[in-house]
Amino acid sequence: MSDTQLTVTIDGGGADDARVVVRALEGAFGAPDALPSDDSATVHMATFASEGRTGAGQPRAGRLSAPVNVTVQGTPLAVRRARDTLAGAFAARDAGAASGDQEQEWQLLLEP
């Protein structure tokens, strides 16, 4: 796993809200594997696996239409970057974290 690999799971809101969250992370991680697009889905996922991003970058956040729950999972560095980026772009509340040997998971609630 590279030091920037990150999986993001988003529930609540709709596909538009999921795209807003994913776009906010692009400054720190580059383009995801795909943008959320299924308007009927209740959970959206994106994976970032780019190399060479050294800073958090400038978040390109839009506005959320509803609260969304976000889970970020990856290396400690990637999770820390995602947490910092999302907290800088949205009103965010910590909803818990878990750590393993080489991966971390962090959950947060983003509010409009």
Tab-separated table of N, CA, C and O in Angstrom, residues 43-90:
chain	number	residue	atom	x	y	z
A	43	VAL	N	-24.917	4.484	-0.354
A	43	VAL	CA	-23.533	4.557	0.080
A	43	VAL	C	-22.658	4.727	-1.152
A	43	VAL	O	-22.861	4.051	-2.165
A	44	HIS	N	-21.710	5.645	-1.086
A	44	HIS	CA	-20.812	5.920	-2.208
A	44	HIS	C	-19.376	5.680	-1.763
A	44	HIS	O	-19.035	5.927	-0.604
A	45	MET	N	-18.547	5.215	-2.692
A	45	MET	CA	-17.137	4.971	-2.377
A	45	MET	C	-16.251	5.581	-3.437
A	45	MET	O	-16.642	5.699	-4.600
A	46	ALA	N	-15.050	5.937	-3.019
A	46	ALA	CA	-14.014	6.388	-3.946
A	46	ALA	C	-12.680	5.927	-3.381
A	46	ALA	O	-12.510	5.841	-2.167
A	47	THR	N	-11.754	5.634	-4.275
A	47	THR	CA	-10.410	5.241	-3.868
A	47	THR	C	-9.417	6.191	-4.500
A	47	THR	O	-9.497	6.484	-5.695
A	48	PHE	N	-8.490	6.659	-3.684
A	48	PHE	CA	-7.406	7.521	-4.152
A	48	PHE	C	-6.121	6.718	-4.027
A	48	PHE	O	-5.857	6.121	-2.987
A	49	ALA	N	-5.322	6.709	-5.072
A	49	ALA	CA	-4.072	5.941	-5.029
A	49	ALA	C	-2.941	6.690	-5.715
A	49	ALA	O	-2.008	6.094	-6.206
A	50	SER	N	-3.010	8.006	-5.750
A	50	SER	CA	-1.983	8.773	-6.446
A	50	SER	C	-0.731	8.886	-5.598
A	50	SER	O	-0.753	8.729	-4.395
A	51	GLU	N	0.356	9.160	-6.248
A	51	GLU	CA	1.646	9.331	-5.587
A	51	GLU	C	2.078	10.790	-5.702
A	51	GLU	O	1.641	11.511	-6.585
A	52	GLY	N	2.978	11.206	-4.841
A	52	GLY	CA	3.657	12.477	-5.023
A	52	GLY	C	2.999	13.698	-4.439
A	52	GLY	O	3.526	14.786	-4.561
A	53	ARG	N	1.876	13.575	-3.774
A	53	ARG	CA	1.278	14.745	-3.124
A	53	ARG	C	1.923	14.906	-1.766
A	53	ARG	O	1.872	14.007	-0.952
A	54	THR	N	2.505	16.048	-1.503
A	54	THR	CA	3.209	16.220	-0.237
A	54	THR	C	2.447	17.067	0.764
A	54	THR	O	2.699	16.989	1.946
A	55	GLY	N	1.533	17.886	0.316
A	55	GLY	CA	0.788	18.737	1.236
A	55	GLY	C	-0.688	18.457	1.123
A	55	GLY	O	-1.141	17.678	0.297
A	56	ALA	N	-1.448	19.097	1.964
A	56	ALA	CA	-2.891	18.890	1.945
A	56	ALA	C	-3.534	19.556	0.744
A	56	ALA	O	-4.629	19.200	0.355
A	57	GLY	N	-2.849	20.510	0.134
A	57	GLY	CA	-3.441	21.188	-1.015
A	57	GLY	C	-4.597	22.070	-0.584
A	57	GLY	O	-4.950	22.138	0.570
A	58	GLN	N	-5.185	22.745	-1.522
A	58	GLN	CA	-6.328	23.584	-1.240
A	58	GLN	C	-7.607	22.803	-1.509
A	58	GLN	O	-7.824	22.339	-2.617
A	59	PRO	N	-8.458	22.622	-0.500
A	59	PRO	CA	-9.703	21.910	-0.721
A	59	PRO	C	-10.580	22.662	-1.723
A	59	PRO	O	-10.647	23.882	-1.693
A	60	ARG	N	-11.207	21.919	-2.609
A	60	ARG	CA	-12.130	22.504	-3.576
A	60	ARG	C	-13.545	22.118	-3.178
A	60	ARG	O	-14.275	21.521	-3.944
A	61	ALA	N	-13.920	22.418	-1.971
A	61	ALA	CA	-15.202	21.971	-1.461
A	61	ALA	C	-16.337	22.849	-1.959
A	61	ALA	O	-16.211	24.061	-2.021
A	62	GLY	N	-17.417	22.197	-2.283
A	62	GLY	CA	-18.662	22.887	-2.553
A	62	GLY	C	-19.476	22.857	-1.270
A	62	GLY	O	-18.929	22.698	-0.177
A	63	ARG	N	-20.763	22.974	-1.420
A	63	ARG	CA	-21.644	22.952	-0.252
A	63	ARG	C	-22.409	21.646	-0.223
A	63	ARG	O	-22.858	21.162	-1.254
A	64	LEU	N	-22.569	21.115	0.971
A	64	LEU	CA	-23.364	19.910	1.157
A	64	LEU	C	-24.834	20.280	1.305
A	64	LEU	O	-25.152	21.316	1.895
A	65	SER	N	-25.722	19.431	0.819
A	65	SER	CA	-27.151	19.683	0.969
A	65	SER	C	-27.714	19.013	2.215
A	65	SER	O	-28.809	19.351	2.656
A	66	ALA	N	-26.963	18.058	2.766
A	66	ALA	CA	-27.413	17.315	3.944
A	66	ALA	C	-26.182	16.819	4.704
A	66	ALA	O	-25.097	16.751	4.132
A	67	PRO	N	-26.349	16.463	5.973
A	67	PRO	CA	-25.223	15.870	6.695
A	67	PRO	C	-24.817	14.551	6.049
A	67	PRO	O	-25.673	13.805	5.547
A	68	VAL	N	-23.532	14.261	6.034
A	68	VAL	CA	-23.038	12.990	5.508
A	68	VAL	C	-22.051	12.383	6.499
A	68	VAL	O	-21.314	13.088	7.172
A	69	ASN	N	-22.080	11.077	6.578
A	69	ASN	CA	-21.112	10.324	7.372
A	69	ASN	C	-20.011	9.872	6.434
A	69	ASN	O	-20.285	9.304	5.373
A	70	VAL	N	-18.775	10.116	6.822
A	70	VAL	CA	-17.630	9.765	5.990
A	70	VAL	C	-16.704	8.866	6.800
A	70	VAL	O	-16.406	9.152	7.957
A	71	THR	N	-16.271	7.782	6.175
A	71	THR	CA	-15.251	6.917	6.753
A	71	THR	C	-14.062	6.937	5.813
A	71	THR	O	-14.218	6.706	4.607
A	72	VAL	N	-12.891	7.259	6.336
A	72	VAL	CA	-11.663	7.224	5.547
A	72	VAL	C	-10.795	6.112	6.112
A	72	VAL	O	-10.674	5.952	7.323
A	73	GLN	N	-10.220	5.331	5.210
A	73	GLN	CA	-9.405	4.192	5.624
A	73	GLN	C	-8.154	4.134	4.771
A	73	GLN	O	-8.224	4.268	3.548
A	74	GLY	N	-7.015	3.960	5.424
A	74	GLY	CA	-5.758	3.867	4.701
A	74	GLY	C	-4.585	3.921	5.656
A	74	GLY	O	-4.719	3.641	6.845
A	75	THR	N	-3.446	4.296	5.124
A	75	THR	CA	-2.259	4.415	5.963
A	75	THR	C	-2.438	5.573	6.938
A	75	THR	O	-3.255	6.475	6.699
A	76	PRO	N	-1.692	5.581	8.040
A	76	PRO	CA	-1.826	6.694	8.978
A	76	PRO	C	-1.618	8.062	8.325
A	76	PRO	O	-2.351	9.008	8.613
A	77	LEU	N	-0.653	8.175	7.425
A	77	LEU	CA	-0.407	9.441	6.737
A	77	LEU	C	-1.605	9.860	5.892
A	77	LEU	O	-2.052	11.008	5.946
A	78	ALA	N	-2.156	8.932	5.130
A	78	ALA	CA	-3.297	9.250	4.274
A	78	ALA	C	-4.525	9.628	5.095
A	78	ALA	O	-5.238	10.581	4.767
A	79	VAL	N	-4.771	8.914	6.164
A	79	VAL	CA	-5.927	9.214	7.009
A	79	VAL	C	-5.764	10.583	7.662
A	79	VAL	O	-6.710	11.374	7.712
A	80	ARG	N	-4.583	10.889	8.128
A	80	ARG	CA	-4.329	12.205	8.740
A	80	ARG	C	-4.548	13.326	7.721
A	80	ARG	O	-5.175	14.344	8.008
A	81	ARG	N	-4.042	13.133	6.499
A	81	ARG	CA	-4.248	14.143	5.446
A	81	ARG	C	-5.721	14.324	5.123
A	81	ARG	O	-6.203	15.440	4.958
A	82	ALA	N	-6.440	13.209	5.004
A	82	ALA	CA	-7.868	13.285	4.697
A	82	ALA	C	-8.620	13.991	5.815
A	82	ALA	O	-9.467	14.858	5.561
A	83	ARG	N	-8.318	13.642	7.059
A	83	ARG	CA	-8.973	14.272	8.206
A	83	ARG	C	-8.730	15.776	8.203
A	83	ARG	O	-9.658	16.570	8.345
A	84	ASP	N	-7.478	16.175	8.015
A	84	ASP	CA	-7.145	17.599	8.007
A	84	ASP	C	-7.825	18.323	6.849
A	84	ASP	O	-8.318	19.447	7.000
A	85	THR	N	-7.831	17.702	5.693
A	85	THR	CA	-8.446	18.319	4.509
A	85	THR	C	-9.944	18.494	4.693
A	85	THR	O	-10.494	19.572	4.443
A	86	LEU	N	-10.627	17.438	5.155
A	86	LEU	CA	-12.087	17.514	5.319
A	86	LEU	C	-12.474	18.468	6.445
A	86	LEU	O	-13.435	19.222	6.314
A	87	ALA	N	-11.715	18.466	7.530
A	87	ALA	CA	-12.010	19.385	8.640
A	87	ALA	C	-11.790	20.836	8.230
A	87	ALA	O	-12.445	21.740	8.749
A	88	GLY	N	-10.881	21.072	7.286
A	88	GLY	CA	-10.654	22.421	6.795
A	88	GLY	C	-11.693	22.876	5.783
A	88	GLY	O	-11.895	24.070	5.580
A	89	ALA	N	-12.379	21.930	5.159
A	89	ALA	CA	-13.324	22.261	4.101
A	89	ALA	C	-14.784	22.278	4.566
A	89	ALA	O	-15.620	22.914	3.938
A	90	PHE	N	-15.086	21.574	5.648
A	90	PHE	CA	-16.470	21.423	6.108
A	90	PHE	C	-16.529	21.576	7.621
A	90	PHE	O	-15.528	21.445	8.310
